[in-house]
Tab-separated table of C-alpha atoms in Angstrom:
chain	number	residue	atom	x	y	z
A	1	UNK	CA	27.961	11.362	-8.082
A	2	UNK	CA	26.043	10.815	-4.620
A	3	UNK	CA	25.500	7.690	-2.443
A	4	UNK	CA	22.043	6.429	-3.532
A	5	UNK	CA	19.622	7.199	-1.116
A	6	UNK	CA	18.657	3.477	-1.051
A	7	UNK	CA	22.660	2.652	-0.156
A	8	UNK	CA	23.484	1.566	3.677
A	9	UNK	CA	20.913	3.071	6.688
A	10	UNK	CA	17.835	4.692	5.521
A	11	UNK	CA	17.513	6.870	8.634
A	12	UNK	CA	20.361	8.940	6.925
A	13	UNK	CA	19.128	9.863	3.586
A	14	UNK	CA	17.645	12.709	4.646
A	15	UNK	CA	21.169	13.773	5.675
A	16	UNK	CA	22.899	12.825	2.988
A	17	UNK	CA	20.735	14.491	0.490
A	18	UNK	CA	20.589	17.560	2.177
A	19	UNK	CA	24.352	18.092	2.612
A	20	UNK	CA	25.898	16.589	-0.889
A	21	UNK	CA	22.429	18.670	-2.606
A	22	UNK	CA	21.363	21.473	0.121
A	23	UNK	CA	20.043	24.324	-2.137
A	24	UNK	CA	17.751	21.551	-4.114
A	25	UNK	CA	13.792	21.095	-3.533
A	26	UNK	CA	12.809	18.555	-1.091
A	27	UNK	CA	9.626	19.152	-0.626
A	28	UNK	CA	6.669	21.408	-2.952
A	29	UNK	CA	4.105	22.054	-0.733
A	30	UNK	CA	0.097	21.834	-1.953
A	31	UNK	CA	0.438	25.982	-2.358
A	32	UNK	CA	3.647	26.491	-3.862
A	33	UNK	CA	5.299	27.026	-1.000
A	34	UNK	CA	9.505	25.131	-1.923
A	35	UNK	CA	11.231	23.259	0.991
A	36	UNK	CA	15.142	22.246	-0.255
A	37	UNK	CA	16.700	20.604	0.918
A	38	UNK	CA	19.252	21.988	3.756
A	39	UNK	CA	15.885	23.632	4.791
A	40	UNK	CA	14.402	20.432	5.389
A	41	UNK	CA	17.723	18.652	6.914
A	42	UNK	CA	17.914	22.424	9.571
A	43	UNK	CA	14.168	20.865	11.094
A	44	UNK	CA	14.669	18.017	11.535
A	45	UNK	CA	17.554	18.096	13.225
A	46	UNK	CA	16.502	20.389	15.915
A	47	UNK	CA	13.817	17.871	16.484
A	48	UNK	CA	16.671	14.704	16.732
A	49	UNK	CA	18.441	16.798	19.180
A	50	UNK	CA	15.020	17.166	21.159
A	51	UNK	CA	15.598	13.557	21.761
A	52	UNK	CA	17.450	11.322	24.953
A	53	UNK	CA	19.633	10.081	24.118
A	54	UNK	CA	19.320	6.370	24.720
A	55	UNK	CA	15.795	6.413	22.460
A	56	UNK	CA	15.813	3.718	20.651
A	57	UNK	CA	12.115	3.519	19.629
A	58	UNK	CA	10.203	6.777	19.364
A	59	UNK	CA	6.338	6.740	18.318
A	60	UNK	CA	5.201	9.006	15.912
A	61	UNK	CA	0.902	10.271	16.017
A	62	UNK	CA	1.303	10.037	12.118
A	63	UNK	CA	-0.908	12.624	9.567
A	64	UNK	CA	-0.183	13.097	6.316
A	65	UNK	CA	1.663	16.971	6.172
A	66	UNK	CA	5.136	18.171	6.614
A	67	UNK	CA	5.218	18.322	10.776
A	68	UNK	CA	4.983	14.471	10.676
A	69	UNK	CA	8.107	13.989	8.158
A	70	UNK	CA	10.237	16.269	9.901
A	71	UNK	CA	9.265	14.118	13.063
A	72	UNK	CA	9.739	11.100	11.284
A	73	UNK	CA	13.273	11.744	9.209
A	74	UNK	CA	14.170	13.664	13.028
A	75	UNK	CA	13.970	10.489	14.769
A	76	UNK	CA	15.094	8.520	12.258
A	77	UNK	CA	18.363	10.945	12.631
A	78	UNK	CA	18.902	10.518	16.229
A	79	UNK	CA	19.116	6.790	15.511
A	80	UNK	CA	15.910	5.942	16.941
A	81	UNK	CA	13.337	3.215	14.704
A	82	UNK	CA	9.377	4.587	14.423
A	83	UNK	CA	6.972	3.588	15.786
A	84	UNK	CA	4.109	4.668	13.417
A	85	UNK	CA	0.181	5.479	14.716
A	86	UNK	CA	-2.022	7.231	13.004
A	87	UNK	CA	-3.261	9.995	14.083
A	88	UNK	CA	-7.063	8.001	13.572
A	89	UNK	CA	-6.098	5.096	15.961
A	90	UNK	CA	-8.519	5.806	18.946
A	91	UNK	CA	-7.083	7.740	22.514
A	92	UNK	CA	-7.007	3.238	24.490
A	93	UNK	CA	-5.866	1.580	21.174
A	94	UNK	CA	-2.878	4.625	21.028
A	95	UNK	CA	-1.865	3.682	24.934
A	96	UNK	CA	-2.126	0.225	23.315
A	97	UNK	CA	0.113	0.290	21.451
A	98	UNK	CA	2.360	1.941	22.843
A	99	UNK	CA	2.323	-0.581	25.853
A	100	UNK	CA	2.926	-3.148	23.097
A	101	UNK	CA	5.971	-1.272	21.556
A	102	UNK	CA	7.448	-0.442	24.364
A	103	UNK	CA	8.065	3.097	22.829
A	104	UNK	CA	9.859	5.643	25.498
A	105	UNK	CA	8.487	8.646	23.620
A	106	UNK	CA	5.628	9.420	21.267
A	107	UNK	CA	6.291	12.570	18.972
A	108	UNK	CA	3.062	14.980	18.182
A	109	UNK	CA	2.913	16.596	15.093
A	110	UNK	CA	0.489	19.762	15.124
A	111	UNK	CA	0.279	22.831	13.077
A	112	UNK	CA	4.263	23.229	12.140
A	113	UNK	CA	5.408	21.862	15.773
A	114	UNK	CA	5.956	18.563	16.722
A	115	UNK	CA	5.607	17.992	21.307
A	116	UNK	CA	7.979	14.944	22.307
A	117	UNK	CA	6.531	13.102	25.524
A	118	UNK	CA	9.032	10.744	27.345
A	119	UNK	CA	6.770	7.728	28.084
A	120	UNK	CA	10.400	6.116	29.862
A	121	UNK	CA	14.001	5.773	30.517
A	122	UNK	CA	16.354	5.585	27.878
A	123	UNK	CA	18.451	2.846	27.360
A	124	UNK	CA	21.639	2.452	27.390
A	125	UNK	CA	22.061	1.166	23.907
A	126	UNK	CA	19.738	1.992	20.873
A	127	UNK	CA	17.856	-0.390	18.179
A	128	UNK	CA	21.382	-1.535	15.755
A	129	UNK	CA	19.304	-1.805	12.724
A	130	UNK	CA	15.841	-1.648	13.322
A	131	UNK	CA	14.488	1.465	11.356
A	132	UNK	CA	10.779	0.792	11.401
A	133	UNK	CA	7.751	-0.355	12.981
A	134	UNK	CA	4.128	-0.188	11.675
A	135	UNK	CA	1.089	-1.645	12.526
A	136	UNK	CA	-0.561	-4.220	9.555
A	137	UNK	CA	-4.571	-3.560	8.768
A	138	UNK	CA	-5.820	-5.923	11.144
A	139	UNK	CA	-8.472	-7.363	9.222
A	140	UNK	CA	-8.306	-10.954	10.319
A	141	UNK	CA	-7.534	-10.011	13.991
A	142	UNK	CA	-5.423	-7.759	16.121
A	143	UNK	CA	-3.438	-5.694	13.948
A	144	UNK	CA	0.598	-7.341	13.794
A	145	UNK	CA	3.511	-4.738	14.259
A	146	UNK	CA	6.225	-5.003	11.850
A	147	UNK	CA	9.797	-4.604	12.641
A	148	UNK	CA	11.346	-3.512	9.360
A	149	UNK	CA	15.438	-2.515	9.009
A	150	UNK	CA	16.928	0.414	7.716
A	151	UNK	CA	18.332	-1.857	5.033
A	152	UNK	CA	14.772	-3.657	4.436
A	153	UNK	CA	13.870	-0.379	3.395
A	154	UNK	CA	16.725	0.759	1.554
A	155	UNK	CA	15.899	-2.760	-0.364
A	156	UNK	CA	12.225	-2.093	-1.179
A	157	UNK	CA	13.157	1.397	-2.479
A	158	UNK	CA	16.360	-0.081	-4.771
A	159	UNK	CA	13.745	-3.118	-6.100
A	160	UNK	CA	11.071	-1.450	-6.683
A	161	UNK	CA	12.869	1.896	-8.816
A	162	UNK	CA	15.277	-0.740	-10.532
A	163	UNK	CA	12.345	-3.230	-11.438
A	164	UNK	CA	10.423	-0.130	-12.625
A	165	UNK	CA	13.495	0.533	-15.222
A	166	UNK	CA	16.020	3.645	-12.615
A	167	UNK	CA	18.985	2.935	-12.796
A	168	UNK	CA	20.484	1.540	-9.802
A	169	UNK	CA	21.942	3.952	-8.212
A	170	UNK	CA	19.006	6.605	-8.743
A	171	UNK	CA	19.033	9.999	-9.978
A	172	UNK	CA	20.268	12.924	-7.965
A	173	UNK	CA	17.579	15.299	-6.729
A	174	UNK	CA	18.303	18.967	-9.738
A	175	UNK	CA	18.055	22.148	-10.255
A	176	UNK	CA	15.089	23.394	-11.975
A	177	UNK	CA	13.373	20.477	-9.795
A	178	UNK	CA	11.974	17.531	-11.499
A	179	UNK	CA	8.021	17.651	-11.672
A	180	UNK	CA	7.256	17.161	-7.728
A	181	UNK	CA	5.762	12.897	-6.809
A	182	UNK	CA	2.004	13.723	-4.908
A	183	UNK	CA	1.626	11.676	-1.831
A	184	UNK	CA	-1.658	10.469	-1.012
A	185	UNK	CA	-2.097	7.429	1.154
A	186	UNK	CA	-2.067	7.381	5.031
A	187	UNK	CA	2.270	7.898	6.016
A	188	UNK	CA	1.086	5.470	8.875
A	189	UNK	CA	0.548	2.678	6.169
A	190	UNK	CA	4.086	0.548	4.027
A	191	UNK	CA	2.112	2.379	0.893
A	192	UNK	CA	2.686	5.520	2.528
A	193	UNK	CA	6.142	5.881	4.212
A	194	UNK	CA	7.560	5.268	0.366
A	195	UNK	CA	5.747	7.428	-0.952
A	196	UNK	CA	7.943	10.074	1.026
A	197	UNK	CA	11.349	8.353	0.395
A	198	UNK	CA	10.478	7.099	-3.227
A	199	UNK	CA	10.836	10.498	-5.158
A	200	UNK	CA	14.377	11.278	-3.266
A	201	UNK	CA	15.847	8.154	-4.956
A	202	UNK	CA	14.166	9.332	-7.969
A	203	UNK	CA	15.988	12.485	-7.417
A	204	UNK	CA	12.303	14.329	-7.511
A	205	UNK	CA	10.600	16.575	-4.360
A	206	UNK	CA	7.920	15.212	-3.395
A	207	UNK	CA	3.797	16.889	-2.138
A	208	UNK	CA	2.788	15.770	0.458
A	209	UNK	CA	-1.931	16.025	0.701
A	210	UNK	CA	-3.351	15.842	4.038
A	211	UNK	CA	-6.438	13.456	2.089
A	212	UNK	CA	-7.737	12.576	-1.757
A	213	UNK	CA	-9.877	15.317	-2.997
A	214	UNK	CA	-10.719	14.147	-6.996
A	215	UNK	CA	-10.673	17.844	-7.721
A	216	UNK	CA	-7.523	19.237	-5.647
A	217	UNK	CA	-5.910	16.414	-8.050
A	218	UNK	CA	-7.086	17.856	-11.071
A	219	UNK	CA	-6.457	20.902	-10.205
A	220	UNK	CA	-2.238	20.634	-8.753
A	221	UNK	CA	-2.097	17.735	-11.813
A	222	UNK	CA	-2.357	20.665	-14.276
A	223	UNK	CA	0.049	23.589	-11.867
A	224	UNK	CA	2.563	20.904	-11.189
A	225	UNK	CA	2.786	18.771	-14.437
A	226	UNK	CA	2.911	15.839	-11.564
A	227	UNK	CA	3.809	12.423	-14.347
A	228	UNK	CA	3.379	9.574	-11.791
A	229	UNK	CA	0.952	9.137	-9.512
A	230	UNK	CA	0.479	6.463	-6.876
A	231	UNK	CA	-3.222	5.479	-6.127
A	232	UNK	CA	-5.587	3.278	-3.926
A	233	UNK	CA	-8.535	1.790	-6.078
A	234	UNK	CA	-10.500	4.180	-4.236
A	235	UNK	CA	-8.839	7.169	-5.641
A	236	UNK	CA	-9.226	5.458	-9.422
A	237	UNK	CA	-12.883	4.827	-9.092
A	238	UNK	CA	-13.066	8.502	-8.059
A	239	UNK	CA	-11.234	9.727	-11.088
A	240	UNK	CA	-13.304	7.944	-13.436
A	241	UNK	CA	-16.090	8.913	-11.909
A	242	UNK	CA	-15.766	12.431	-11.268
A	243	UNK	CA	-18.163	14.659	-13.564
A	244	UNK	CA	-15.037	17.171	-14.499
A	245	UNK	CA	-13.505	17.016	-17.515
A	246	UNK	CA	-10.620	17.652	-17.546
A	247	UNK	CA	-6.951	16.068	-18.777
A	248	UNK	CA	-4.016	15.108	-16.753
A	249	UNK	CA	-1.978	15.850	-19.241
A	250	UNK	CA	0.884	15.801	-18.056
A	251	UNK	CA	0.227	11.641	-16.389
A	252	UNK	CA	2.856	8.880	-18.014
A	253	UNK	CA	0.822	6.021	-15.768
A	254	UNK	CA	-0.884	5.506	-12.310
A	255	UNK	CA	0.671	2.521	-10.066
A	256	UNK	CA	-1.513	1.102	-8.275
A	257	UNK	CA	-1.114	-0.914	-4.784
A	258	UNK	CA	-2.748	-1.738	-1.346
A	259	UNK	CA	-5.661	-3.561	-2.576
A	260	UNK	CA	-7.393	-5.609	-6.428
A	261	UNK	CA	-8.853	-2.837	-8.958
A	262	UNK	CA	-11.659	-3.961	-10.344
A	263	UNK	CA	-11.644	-4.378	-13.929
A	264	UNK	CA	-14.499	-1.939	-14.876
A	265	UNK	CA	-13.526	0.897	-12.898
A	266	UNK	CA	-9.608	0.244	-14.709
A	267	UNK	CA	-11.324	0.075	-17.969
A	268	UNK	CA	-13.281	3.609	-17.715
A	269	UNK	CA	-9.949	4.754	-15.715
A	270	UNK	CA	-7.912	3.998	-19.092
A	271	UNK	CA	-10.363	5.105	-21.507
A	272	UNK	CA	-11.023	8.633	-19.609
A	273	UNK	CA	-8.204	9.999	-19.246
A	274	UNK	CA	-5.984	8.024	-22.373
A	275	UNK	CA	-3.378	6.421	-18.760
A	276	UNK	CA	-1.898	3.279	-18.005
A	277	UNK	CA	-3.194	1.910	-14.566
A	278	UNK	CA	-0.124	-0.191	-13.808
A	279	UNK	CA	-0.806	-2.634	-10.741
A	280	UNK	CA	1.435	-4.506	-7.804
A	281	UNK	CA	1.305	-6.294	-5.153
A	282	UNK	CA	2.859	-6.651	-1.716
A	283	UNK	CA	2.694	-6.469	1.775
A	284	UNK	CA	3.987	-4.218	4.630
A	285	UNK	CA	5.791	-7.843	6.503
A	286	UNK	CA	7.980	-7.914	3.248
A	287	UNK	CA	8.968	-3.822	3.719
A	288	UNK	CA	6.176	-2.821	0.015
A	289	UNK	CA	6.092	-4.463	-3.287
A	290	UNK	CA	6.472	-8.076	-4.434
A	291	UNK	CA	5.417	-7.825	-7.793
A	292	UNK	CA	4.676	-5.210	-9.958
A	293	UNK	CA	3.868	-4.801	-13.317
A	294	UNK	CA	5.879	-2.892	-15.891
A	295	UNK	CA	5.143	0.035	-18.184
A	296	UNK	CA	6.372	-2.094	-21.702
A	297	UNK	CA	4.888	-4.964	-21.022
A	298	UNK	CA	1.094	-3.571	-19.827
A	299	UNK	CA	1.539	-0.743	-23.547
A	300	UNK	CA	2.619	-5.055	-24.997
A	301	UNK	CA	-0.695	-5.972	-23.456
A	302	UNK	CA	1.797	-8.716	-20.987
A	303	UNK	CA	-0.838	-8.057	-18.593
A	304	UNK	CA	-2.861	-11.678	-18.236
A	305	UNK	CA	-6.267	-11.637	-16.458
A	306	UNK	CA	-5.389	-10.948	-12.616
A	307	UNK	CA	-1.753	-9.828	-12.469
A	308	UNK	CA	-0.333	-7.713	-11.501
A	309	UNK	CA	3.526	-8.224	-12.624
A	310	UNK	CA	6.870	-9.505	-11.956
A	311	UNK	CA	8.933	-10.036	-9.689
A	312	UNK	CA	10.370	-7.550	-7.982
A	313	UNK	CA	14.254	-7.578	-8.717
A	314	UNK	CA	16.066	-9.024	-4.806
A	315	UNK	CA	12.505	-10.767	-3.737
A	316	UNK	CA	12.243	-14.433	-4.734
A	317	UNK	CA	8.182	-15.656	-4.936
A	318	UNK	CA	6.995	-19.483	-4.757
A	319	UNK	CA	3.512	-20.532	-5.037
A	320	UNK	CA	2.819	-23.924	-3.139
A	321	UNK	CA	0.610	-26.766	-1.598
A	322	UNK	CA	-0.603	-27.028	2.042
A	323	UNK	CA	2.423	-29.146	3.027
A	324	UNK	CA	4.707	-26.138	1.397
A	325	UNK	CA	5.975	-27.589	-1.156
A	326	UNK	CA	6.368	-26.808	-4.674
A	327	UNK	CA	3.294	-26.230	-7.152
A	328	UNK	CA	3.940	-26.188	-10.725
A	329	UNK	CA	3.464	-23.694	-13.364
A	330	UNK	CA	0.168	-21.975	-13.414
A	331	UNK	CA	-1.106	-23.944	-10.182
A	332	UNK	CA	-3.065	-22.231	-7.669
A	333	UNK	CA	-1.757	-22.202	-4.343
A	334	UNK	CA	0.014	-19.685	-1.546
A	335	UNK	CA	1.914	-17.356	-2.528
A	336	UNK	CA	5.275	-17.434	-0.634
A	337	UNK	CA	8.069	-14.776	-0.846
A	338	UNK	CA	11.772	-13.576	0.309
A	339	UNK	CA	14.264	-10.853	-0.232
A	340	UNK	CA	16.378	-8.410	1.412
A	341	UNK	CA	13.408	-5.829	1.901
A	342	UNK	CA	11.325	-8.749	3.935
A	343	UNK	CA	10.399	-7.401	7.996
A	344	UNK	CA	12.804	-8.766	10.618
A	345	UNK	CA	10.015	-10.046	12.210
A	346	UNK	CA	6.851	-10.014	14.387
A	347	UNK	CA	7.410	-7.440	17.309
A	348	UNK	CA	7.706	-10.038	20.621
A	349	UNK	CA	8.308	-12.750	18.217
A	350	UNK	CA	11.376	-14.684	16.951
A	351	UNK	CA	10.345	-16.062	13.904
A	352	UNK	CA	10.767	-13.650	10.997
A	353	UNK	CA	8.579	-15.607	8.923
A	354	UNK	CA	5.353	-16.527	10.035
A	355	UNK	CA	2.544	-18.704	9.731
A	356	UNK	CA	5.281	-21.728	8.967
A	357	UNK	CA	7.305	-20.113	6.191
A	358	UNK	CA	10.818	-21.045	6.815
A	359	UNK	CA	14.427	-19.978	5.729
A	360	UNK	CA	13.381	-16.514	5.217
A	361	UNK	CA	9.361	-17.252	3.588
A	362	UNK	CA	7.307	-15.212	3.952
A	363	UNK	CA	3.511	-16.914	4.320
A	364	UNK	CA	2.128	-14.418	2.167
A	365	UNK	CA	-1.192	-15.728	3.425
A	366	UNK	CA	-2.919	-14.911	-0.703
A	367	UNK	CA	-3.670	-17.267	-3.060
A	368	UNK	CA	-1.214	-16.528	-6.449
A	369	UNK	CA	-0.255	-18.516	-9.902
A	370	UNK	CA	2.721	-17.700	-11.742
A	371	UNK	CA	2.967	-18.248	-15.409
A	372	UNK	CA	6.042	-19.441	-17.886
A	373	UNK	CA	7.259	-15.652	-17.899
A	374	UNK	CA	6.834	-15.536	-14.406
A	375	UNK	CA	4.313	-12.773	-13.724
A	376	UNK	CA	2.088	-13.400	-10.713
A	377	UNK	CA	-1.435	-13.922	-10.149
A	378	UNK	CA	-3.263	-13.267	-7.593
A	379	UNK	CA	-6.185	-14.715	-6.806
A	380	UNK	CA	-7.469	-14.167	-3.113
A	381	UNK	CA	-7.217	-14.337	0.614
A	382	UNK	CA	-5.962	-17.647	2.246
A	383	UNK	CA	-8.260	-17.110	4.405
A	384	UNK	CA	-11.056	-15.858	2.149
A	385	UNK	CA	-12.159	-19.078	0.331
A	386	UNK	CA	-15.233	-19.489	0.387
A	387	UNK	CA	-15.674	-23.323	1.236
A	388	UNK	CA	-18.796	-24.009	-0.256
A	389	UNK	CA	-19.511	-28.124	-0.007
A	390	UNK	CA	-16.273	-29.250	-0.138
A	391	UNK	CA	-15.660	-27.153	-3.249
A	392	UNK	CA	-12.871	-23.937	-3.380
A	393	UNK	CA	-14.456	-20.526	-4.213
A	394	UNK	CA	-12.132	-18.034	-4.589
A	395	UNK	CA	-13.315	-14.420	-4.292
A	396	UNK	CA	-11.099	-12.848	-6.441
A	397	UNK	CA	-12.080	-15.318	-9.992
A	398	UNK	CA	-15.942	-14.506	-8.809
A	399	UNK	CA	-15.795	-10.939	-8.156
A	400	UNK	CA	-14.635	-10.894	-11.472
A	401	UNK	CA	-17.226	-12.542	-13.080
A	402	UNK	CA	-19.151	-9.912	-11.231
A	403	UNK	CA	-17.158	-6.881	-12.616
A	404	UNK	CA	-17.854	-7.964	-15.993
A	405	UNK	CA	-21.095	-7.653	-15.697
A	406	UNK	CA	-22.274	-4.751	-17.608
A	407	UNK	CA	-22.847	-1.817	-14.603
A	408	UNK	CA	-20.697	-2.976	-12.247
A	409	UNK	CA	-18.062	-1.265	-11.423
A	410	UNK	CA	-16.653	-3.085	-8.034
A	411	UNK	CA	-17.592	-5.614	-6.081
A	412	UNK	CA	-16.749	-7.678	-2.865
A	413	UNK	CA	-16.923	-11.611	-2.303
A	414	UNK	CA	-17.420	-13.256	0.971
A	415	UNK	CA	-18.201	-16.796	3.072
A	416	UNK	CA	-22.010	-16.681	4.788
A	417	UNK	CA	-22.148	-19.948	7.917
A	418	UNK	CA	-24.495	-22.246	5.977
A	419	UNK	CA	-25.809	-25.553	8.059
A	420	UNK	CA	-26.008	-28.164	5.370
A	421	UNK	CA	-22.622	-26.532	2.321
A	422	UNK	CA	-20.370	-25.126	5.278
A	423	UNK	CA	-20.180	-22.081	4.013
A	424	UNK	CA	-22.158	-20.680	0.709
A	425	UNK	CA	-21.131	-17.309	-0.991
A	426	UNK	CA	-22.150	-13.890	-0.860
A	427	UNK	CA	-21.962	-10.348	-2.794
A	428	UNK	CA	-21.926	-6.791	-1.796
A	429	UNK	CA	-21.794	-4.452	-5.736
A	430	UNK	CA	-21.538	-1.236	-6.773
A	431	UNK	CA	-23.608	-0.581	-9.547
A	432	UNK	CA	-22.616	2.599	-12.001
A	433	UNK	CA	-23.525	5.680	-11.118
A	434	UNK	CA	-27.457	6.295	-13.474
A	435	UNK	CA	-26.849	2.311	-14.650
A	436	UNK	CA	-30.262	0.055	-14.851
A	437	UNK	CA	-28.678	-2.947	-13.626
A	438	UNK	CA	-30.942	-4.691	-11.295
A	439	UNK	CA	-29.736	-7.787	-9.058
A	440	UNK	CA	-31.257	-10.208	-10.745
A	441	UNK	CA	-29.734	-9.562	-13.985
A	442	UNK	CA	-26.091	-9.983	-12.772
A	443	UNK	CA	-27.452	-13.525	-10.568
A	444	UNK	CA	-28.398	-14.786	-14.366
A	445	UNK	CA	-25.536	-13.535	-16.525
A	446	UNK	CA	-23.430	-15.402	-13.039
A	447	UNK	CA	-25.074	-18.853	-14.206
A	448	UNK	CA	-23.386	-18.958	-17.501
A	449	UNK	CA	-20.366	-17.977	-16.039
A	450	UNK	CA	-19.214	-19.273	-13.242
A	451	UNK	CA	-19.957	-23.093	-11.845
A	452	UNK	CA	-23.298	-23.925	-9.874
A	453	UNK	CA	-21.579	-23.454	-6.515
A	454	UNK	CA	-19.749	-20.598	-7.139
A	455	UNK	CA	-23.370	-17.547	-8.150
A	456	UNK	CA	-23.673	-16.000	-4.750
A	457	UNK	CA	-26.515	-17.160	-2.745
A	458	UNK	CA	-26.539	-13.646	-2.308
A	459	UNK	CA	-26.100	-10.217	-4.302
A	460	UNK	CA	-26.690	-6.798	-2.247
A	461	UNK	CA	-26.282	-4.283	-3.833
A	462	UNK	CA	-24.253	-1.305	-1.956
A	463	UNK	CA	-23.180	2.931	-2.880
A	464	UNK	CA	-19.649	1.450	-2.004
A	465	UNK	CA	-17.779	-1.406	-0.892
A	466	UNK	CA	-16.730	-1.146	3.174
A	467	UNK	CA	-12.321	-0.696	3.263
A	468	UNK	CA	-10.246	-0.563	5.838
A	469	UNK	CA	-7.989	2.604	6.656
A	470	UNK	CA	-5.179	1.893	4.313
A	471	UNK	CA	-7.672	0.850	0.974
A	472	UNK	CA	-7.742	-2.578	1.265
A	473	UNK	CA	-12.003	-4.564	0.650
A	474	UNK	CA	-12.499	-4.718	4.728
A	475	UNK	CA	-14.420	-8.344	5.039
A	476	UNK	CA	-16.020	-8.645	7.814
A	477	UNK	CA	-17.595	-5.094	6.981
A	478	UNK	CA	-18.649	-6.444	4.020
A	479	UNK	CA	-20.248	-9.174	5.705
A	480	UNK	CA	-21.932	-7.926	8.313
A	481	UNK	CA	-23.837	-5.588	4.883
A	482	UNK	CA	-24.667	-8.173	3.530
A	483	UNK	CA	-26.517	-10.258	6.583
A	484	UNK	CA	-28.401	-6.715	7.419
A	485	UNK	CA	-29.435	-5.262	4.365
């Protein structure tokens, strides 16, 4: 059996599968065009050969297309670390990131071609283990550059696969190919990077979609027989409320990450398509998933409200209080995580664990609890906690109550400064199309479900909850939306 794609230096994953199974299909494009492993390896090698010797850090303008995939693996074949910069980032911000990361060259994929622009003289020594530099979402400040090693990415692949029930060494690609795994999430984010690496670990070709459209998913799922979909909450919402009555008959399960999935959306999707939705929880700083729901658990009903599943193999999680001391089962505190998939650190920051964590632990900044079965529940962001008159208001708990109101299909809760109480909770909600529920009725129902200090002082109905590029709630934008309404 060939070595697992997750073994060793993940930068050589394409080289290993290209040499072991050159005639097997690695990529299936939406129009049905197939690209074999050996062909893809040759294309990537051309990019690698164009990179001057000694370049250790290559920036790539990332889009969701085949050219980007080739550029990514070309830079890795050259032994370089990839600095991922979304094509949506404005020019001034691109320049800042190139300077901050000290990138020596920029690869710009465009319509099948990849242009290389040298930015600095090559170094005599390449970065040893660095494979990927990703910018965090930046919802609480300027984006930080998290550095992930080749082995960290390999460990992330292995942990998620084993946690999902795949054998430790993965599966080889075969001919004829298994159903492809579609990639909808942006390749400049952690979910997108794992989206183009995980299928090969599972022995499946991948399909990269330039953008998400419900109609395309329904069409392609039927023609290509997708069995698993990895989606964001917004994508699941679009499918759940799409007017087309077509099914997703071949899909066995849907996995959702990047942010909390409203309960009403999950129920509508599962009722409509008859497919279980499995939630997972992770961070860029951890190289991907920290916890995930398992298919067998979900079918057996083992999913406490707000839970995101069991800790992935290879990861450790502890819930701590403000002093960093471990808390008891069921208590709510900050989630700390550590494991072999964690980042090396933020660029220009020698500490591998930010915000006061130590001994390899990463302080996630999220609030959570662990039950007696080691199932993790996420209660929201530590910084998002609204302190109202000395009482802690957890946005995720209020959002759960909002989403339980008939007609409310999505919500977001933020804190508004208040001269008397310090902060008060306010909320934006999305109502189901055609539903007659009004804001006064929502307020009335919340008063029987929440403590008085938890009830939002202001509720604004909107067409959609503002979200960042990787699908997370953009809470500063929610605050502006509510204040300006």
